[in-house]
Amino acid sequence: MTTAGRGPQSDAADSLGATARLEDLRAAIAARARDCARDPASVTLIAVAKTFSAEEVWPTIARGEQTVFGENRVQEAKSKWPDLRARAAAIGKQIELHLIGPLQSNKAREAVELFDAIETVDRDKIAGALAEAMAKAGKRPRLFVEINTGGEAQKAGVAPQEADAFLARCRDVHGLTIEGLMCVPPVGEQASPHFALLKLIARRNGIAHLSMGMSGDWPLAVQLGATHVRIGSAIYGSRA
Ligand SMILES: *Cc1c(COP(=O)(O)O)cnc(C)c1O
């Protein structure tokens, strides 16, 4: 594995050594799924590319099997992914891009255009704006509701005790199909109760997908039922 720095490189150089780490990680996730008596195909790795440039991300598209990526900012995604998507399509690869960071309602239109999945639906204003943007664009990204499982004041997401009512409003008021739930457990806490809570809320609301688990806790998330793990630094290295 190369440990070269982040200087200017040609797009084939894989300056981060990310391709090798990514392939190791894909194998480790599949092995973990099998150890937990799960079908490896039931766990999707979302490679979180935030803060890394298009040139740094490109080798992980061009060289390997990875097609699912995550970004946490609409503006950053807009500056990177139309071009990366086109380059991927030119070599026969179809990208699936997930928004995993907070969304402002005035960016709903752009988000619908840019992303294949939006994981951070967490209030009526966003749900309404997305419904309107989706109708206008004639495009329906897959939607996940973010749950603030730790009840942290500064964190996005629906409070766990409000989740059932919000999910019902997404369906009945906004006409949205919610396919999954997403959470980011509080830093420095055991993640397992948060993952278990997310699964409980999903199960009682008939929701199939669980986006949970990051670089530090994905094995636990796979054990507890994650269908999507969102991993950045374990692939691309630590962020500046
Ligand atoms: C950055 C980010 C990740 C990836 O975190 P790593 O610890 O780098 O794997 C996952 N989920 C969300 C919501 C993020 O913002």
Coordinates of C-alpha atoms and ligand atoms in Angstrom, one line a residue:
M1 CA 0.0 0.0 0.0
T2 CA 1.4 3.4 -1.0
T3 CA 1.6 6.1 1.6
A4 CA 2.5 8.9 -0.8
G5 CA 1.4 12.4 0.1
R6 CA -1.3 14.4 -1.5
G7 CA 0.7 16.3 -4.0
P8 CA -0.2 16.8 -7.6
Q9 CA -0.6 13.4 -9.3
S10 CA -1.9 12.1 -12.5
D11 CA -5.3 10.5 -12.2
A12 CA -4.0 7.0 -12.5
A13 CA -1.5 7.5 -9.7
D14 CA -3.8 6.8 -6.8
S15 CA -1.8 9.2 -4.6
L16 CA -3.7 8.1 -1.5
G17 CA -3.3 4.3 -1.8
A18 CA -7.0 4.3 -1.5
T19 CA -7.7 1.6 -4.1
A20 CA -5.9 -1.1 -2.1
R21 CA -7.5 0.0 1.2
L22 CA -10.9 0.0 -0.5
E23 CA -10.5 -3.5 -1.9
D24 CA -9.3 -4.8 1.5
L25 CA -12.3 -3.2 3.2
R26 CA -14.8 -4.6 0.7
A27 CA -13.4 -8.1 1.4
A28 CA -13.5 -7.5 5.2
I29 CA -17.1 -6.3 5.1
A30 CA -18.1 -9.4 3.1
A31 CA -16.3 -11.6 5.6
R32 CA -17.9 -9.9 8.5
A33 CA -21.3 -10.3 6.9
R34 CA -20.7 -14.0 6.5
D35 CA -19.5 -14.3 10.1
C36 CA -22.8 -12.8 11.1
A37 CA -24.8 -15.2 9.0
R38 CA -25.7 -12.4 6.6
D39 CA -25.6 -12.4 2.8
P40 CA -22.6 -10.1 1.9
A41 CA -24.7 -8.7 -0.9
S42 CA -27.1 -7.3 1.7
V43 CA -24.4 -4.8 2.9
T44 CA -23.6 -1.8 0.6
L45 CA -20.3 0.1 1.2
I46 CA -20.7 3.8 0.6
A47 CA -17.2 5.3 0.1
V48 CA -17.4 8.7 1.7
A49 CA -15.3 11.1 -0.6
K50 CA -15.9 14.4 1.2
T51 CA -12.9 16.7 1.3
F52 CA -11.0 14.6 -1.3
S53 CA -10.6 16.0 -4.8
A54 CA -12.1 14.4 -7.9
E55 CA -8.5 13.4 -8.9
E56 CA -8.0 11.7 -5.6
V57 CA -11.4 9.9 -5.8
W58 CA -11.1 8.9 -9.5
P59 CA -8.7 5.9 -9.0
T60 CA -11.2 4.3 -6.7
I61 CA -13.8 4.5 -9.5
A62 CA -11.5 3.6 -12.3
R63 CA -9.6 0.7 -10.8
G64 CA -12.0 -1.2 -8.6
E65 CA -15.5 -2.4 -8.1
Q66 CA -16.7 0.6 -6.1
T67 CA -19.7 2.5 -7.6
V68 CA -21.5 3.8 -4.5
F69 CA -20.2 7.1 -3.0
G70 CA -21.2 9.6 -0.3
E71 CA -20.8 13.3 0.1
N72 CA -22.0 15.5 2.9
R73 CA -22.3 18.8 1.2
V74 CA -24.4 19.7 -1.9
Q75 CA -21.9 22.4 -3.1
E76 CA -18.9 20.1 -2.9
A77 CA -20.8 17.3 -4.7
K78 CA -21.8 19.7 -7.4
S79 CA -18.2 20.6 -8.0
K80 CA -17.0 17.0 -8.2
W81 CA -19.6 14.5 -9.3
P82 CA -21.1 15.6 -12.6
D83 CA -17.6 15.3 -14.1
L84 CA -16.8 12.0 -12.2
R85 CA -20.1 10.5 -13.2
A86 CA -19.4 11.3 -16.9
R87 CA -15.9 9.9 -16.7
A88 CA -17.3 6.8 -15.0
A89 CA -20.0 6.4 -17.6
A90 CA -17.4 6.6 -20.3
I91 CA -15.8 3.4 -18.9
G92 CA -19.1 1.7 -18.4
K93 CA -19.7 2.4 -14.7
Q94 CA -22.8 3.8 -13.2
I95 CA -22.3 5.8 -10.0
E96 CA -24.8 5.9 -7.1
L97 CA -24.3 9.0 -5.1
H98 CA -25.6 9.5 -1.5
L99 CA -26.1 12.7 0.4
I100 CA -25.2 12.0 4.0
G101 CA -24.9 15.5 5.3
P102 CA -27.5 18.1 6.3
L103 CA -29.7 19.5 3.6
Q104 CA -31.2 23.1 3.5
S105 CA -34.6 23.4 1.9
N106 CA -33.3 26.0 -0.6
K107 CA -30.9 23.3 -1.9
A108 CA -33.5 20.6 -2.3
R109 CA -33.7 21.1 -6.0
E110 CA -30.0 20.8 -6.5
A111 CA -29.8 17.8 -4.2
V112 CA -32.5 16.0 -6.2
E113 CA -30.6 16.6 -9.4
L114 CA -27.2 15.5 -8.0
F115 CA -28.0 12.6 -5.7
D116 CA -29.4 9.1 -6.2
A117 CA -30.1 8.8 -2.5
I118 CA -30.7 11.5 0.2
E119 CA -30.1 10.1 3.7
T120 CA -30.8 13.2 5.8
V121 CA -34.5 13.9 5.6
D122 CA -35.2 15.1 9.1
R123 CA -38.0 17.7 9.1
D124 CA -41.2 18.6 7.4
K125 CA -39.7 21.6 5.6
I126 CA -37.1 19.4 3.9
A127 CA -39.7 16.6 3.2
G128 CA -42.0 19.1 1.6
A129 CA -39.2 20.8 -0.4
L130 CA -38.0 17.4 -1.6
A131 CA -41.5 16.3 -2.7
E132 CA -41.8 19.5 -4.7
A133 CA -38.4 19.2 -6.2
M134 CA -38.9 15.6 -7.1
A135 CA -42.2 16.3 -8.8
K136 CA -40.6 19.2 -10.8
A137 CA -37.5 17.2 -11.8
G138 CA -39.3 14.0 -12.6
K139 CA -36.6 12.2 -10.6
R140 CA -37.0 10.3 -7.4
P141 CA -33.9 9.8 -5.4
R142 CA -34.2 7.1 -2.7
L143 CA -34.9 8.7 0.7
F144 CA -33.7 7.9 4.2
V145 CA -34.7 9.6 7.4
E146 CA -31.9 10.6 9.8
I147 CA -32.6 9.8 13.4
N148 CA -30.8 11.6 16.2
T149 CA -30.5 8.4 18.3
G150 CA -28.4 10.2 20.9
G151 CA -30.8 13.1 21.3
E152 CA -27.9 15.5 20.9
A153 CA -29.0 19.1 20.8
Q154 CA -26.4 20.2 18.2
K155 CA -27.0 17.2 15.9
A156 CA -29.3 16.8 12.9
G157 CA -32.0 14.1 12.8
V158 CA -35.4 13.4 14.1
A159 CA -35.7 12.7 17.9
P160 CA -36.4 8.9 18.4
Q161 CA -39.7 9.6 20.2
E162 CA -40.9 11.7 17.2
A163 CA -39.7 9.2 14.5
D164 CA -42.9 7.2 14.0
A165 CA -45.0 10.4 13.6
F166 CA -42.5 12.0 11.2
L167 CA -42.3 8.8 9.1
A168 CA -46.1 8.8 8.9
R169 CA -46.2 12.5 7.8
C170 CA -43.5 11.8 5.1
R171 CA -45.9 9.2 3.7
D172 CA -49.3 10.7 4.3
V173 CA -48.6 14.5 4.1
H174 CA -45.7 14.7 1.8
G175 CA -46.3 11.6 -0.4
L176 CA -42.8 10.3 0.1
T177 CA -41.6 6.8 0.2
I178 CA -38.9 6.4 2.9
E179 CA -36.7 3.4 2.2
G180 CA -34.3 3.6 5.1
L181 CA -33.1 5.2 8.3
M182 CA -29.7 6.7 9.0
C183 CA -27.9 7.6 12.3
V184 CA -24.5 8.9 13.5
P185 CA -24.0 7.8 17.1
P186 CA -22.6 10.3 19.6
V187 CA -18.8 10.5 19.6
G188 CA -17.2 8.6 22.5
E189 CA -20.3 6.5 23.3
Q190 CA -20.9 2.8 22.7
A191 CA -22.5 2.7 19.3
S192 CA -24.4 -0.6 19.8
P193 CA -27.4 0.9 21.6
H194 CA -27.8 3.5 18.9
F195 CA -27.6 0.9 16.1
A196 CA -30.1 -1.3 18.0
L197 CA -32.5 1.7 18.4
L198 CA -32.3 2.5 14.7
K199 CA -33.2 -1.0 13.8
L200 CA -36.1 -1.1 16.3
I201 CA -37.6 2.1 14.8
A202 CA -37.1 0.7 11.3
R203 CA -38.7 -2.6 12.1
R204 CA -41.8 -1.1 13.7
N205 CA -42.3 1.2 10.7
G206 CA -41.7 -1.4 8.1
I207 CA -38.5 0.2 6.8
A208 CA -36.0 -2.1 5.1
H209 CA -32.7 -0.2 5.0
L210 CA -30.3 0.9 7.8
S211 CA -27.4 3.3 7.1
M212 CA -25.2 3.0 10.1
G213 CA -21.5 2.3 10.8
M214 CA -18.5 4.4 9.8
S215 CA -14.7 3.7 9.8
G216 CA -14.5 3.1 13.6
D217 CA -17.6 1.0 14.1
W218 CA -18.7 -0.7 10.9
P219 CA -18.1 -4.3 12.1
L220 CA -20.6 -3.7 14.9
A221 CA -23.1 -2.1 12.5
V222 CA -22.9 -5.0 10.1
Q223 CA -23.5 -7.4 13.1
L224 CA -26.6 -5.3 14.1
G225 CA -28.1 -5.2 10.7
A226 CA -26.7 -2.3 8.7
T227 CA -27.6 -2.5 5.0
H228 CA -25.3 0.5 4.2
V229 CA -22.1 1.4 5.9
R230 CA -20.6 4.9 5.3
I231 CA -16.8 4.8 5.3
G232 CA -14.4 7.6 4.5
S233 CA -11.1 7.8 6.4
A234 CA -10.5 4.1 6.4
I235 CA -10.4 4.4 2.6
Y236 CA -9.0 7.8 1.7
G237 CA -7.1 8.6 4.9
S238 CA -7.6 11.2 7.5
R239 CA -9.2 14.5 6.5
A240 CA -7.4 17.8 6.7
Ligands
LIG1 C1 -17.8 11.8 7.2 C2 -19.0 10.9 7.5 C3 -18.8 9.5 7.4 C4 -17.5 8.8 7.3 O1 -16.7 8.9 8.4 P1 -15.4 8.1 8.6 O2 -15.2 8.1 10.1 O3 -14.3 8.9 7.9 O4 -15.5 6.8 8.0 C5 -20.0 8.8 7.6 N1 -21.2 9.4 7.8 C6 -21.3 10.7 7.9 C7 -22.7 11.3 8.1 C8 -20.2 11.5 7.7 O5 -20.4 12.9 7.7

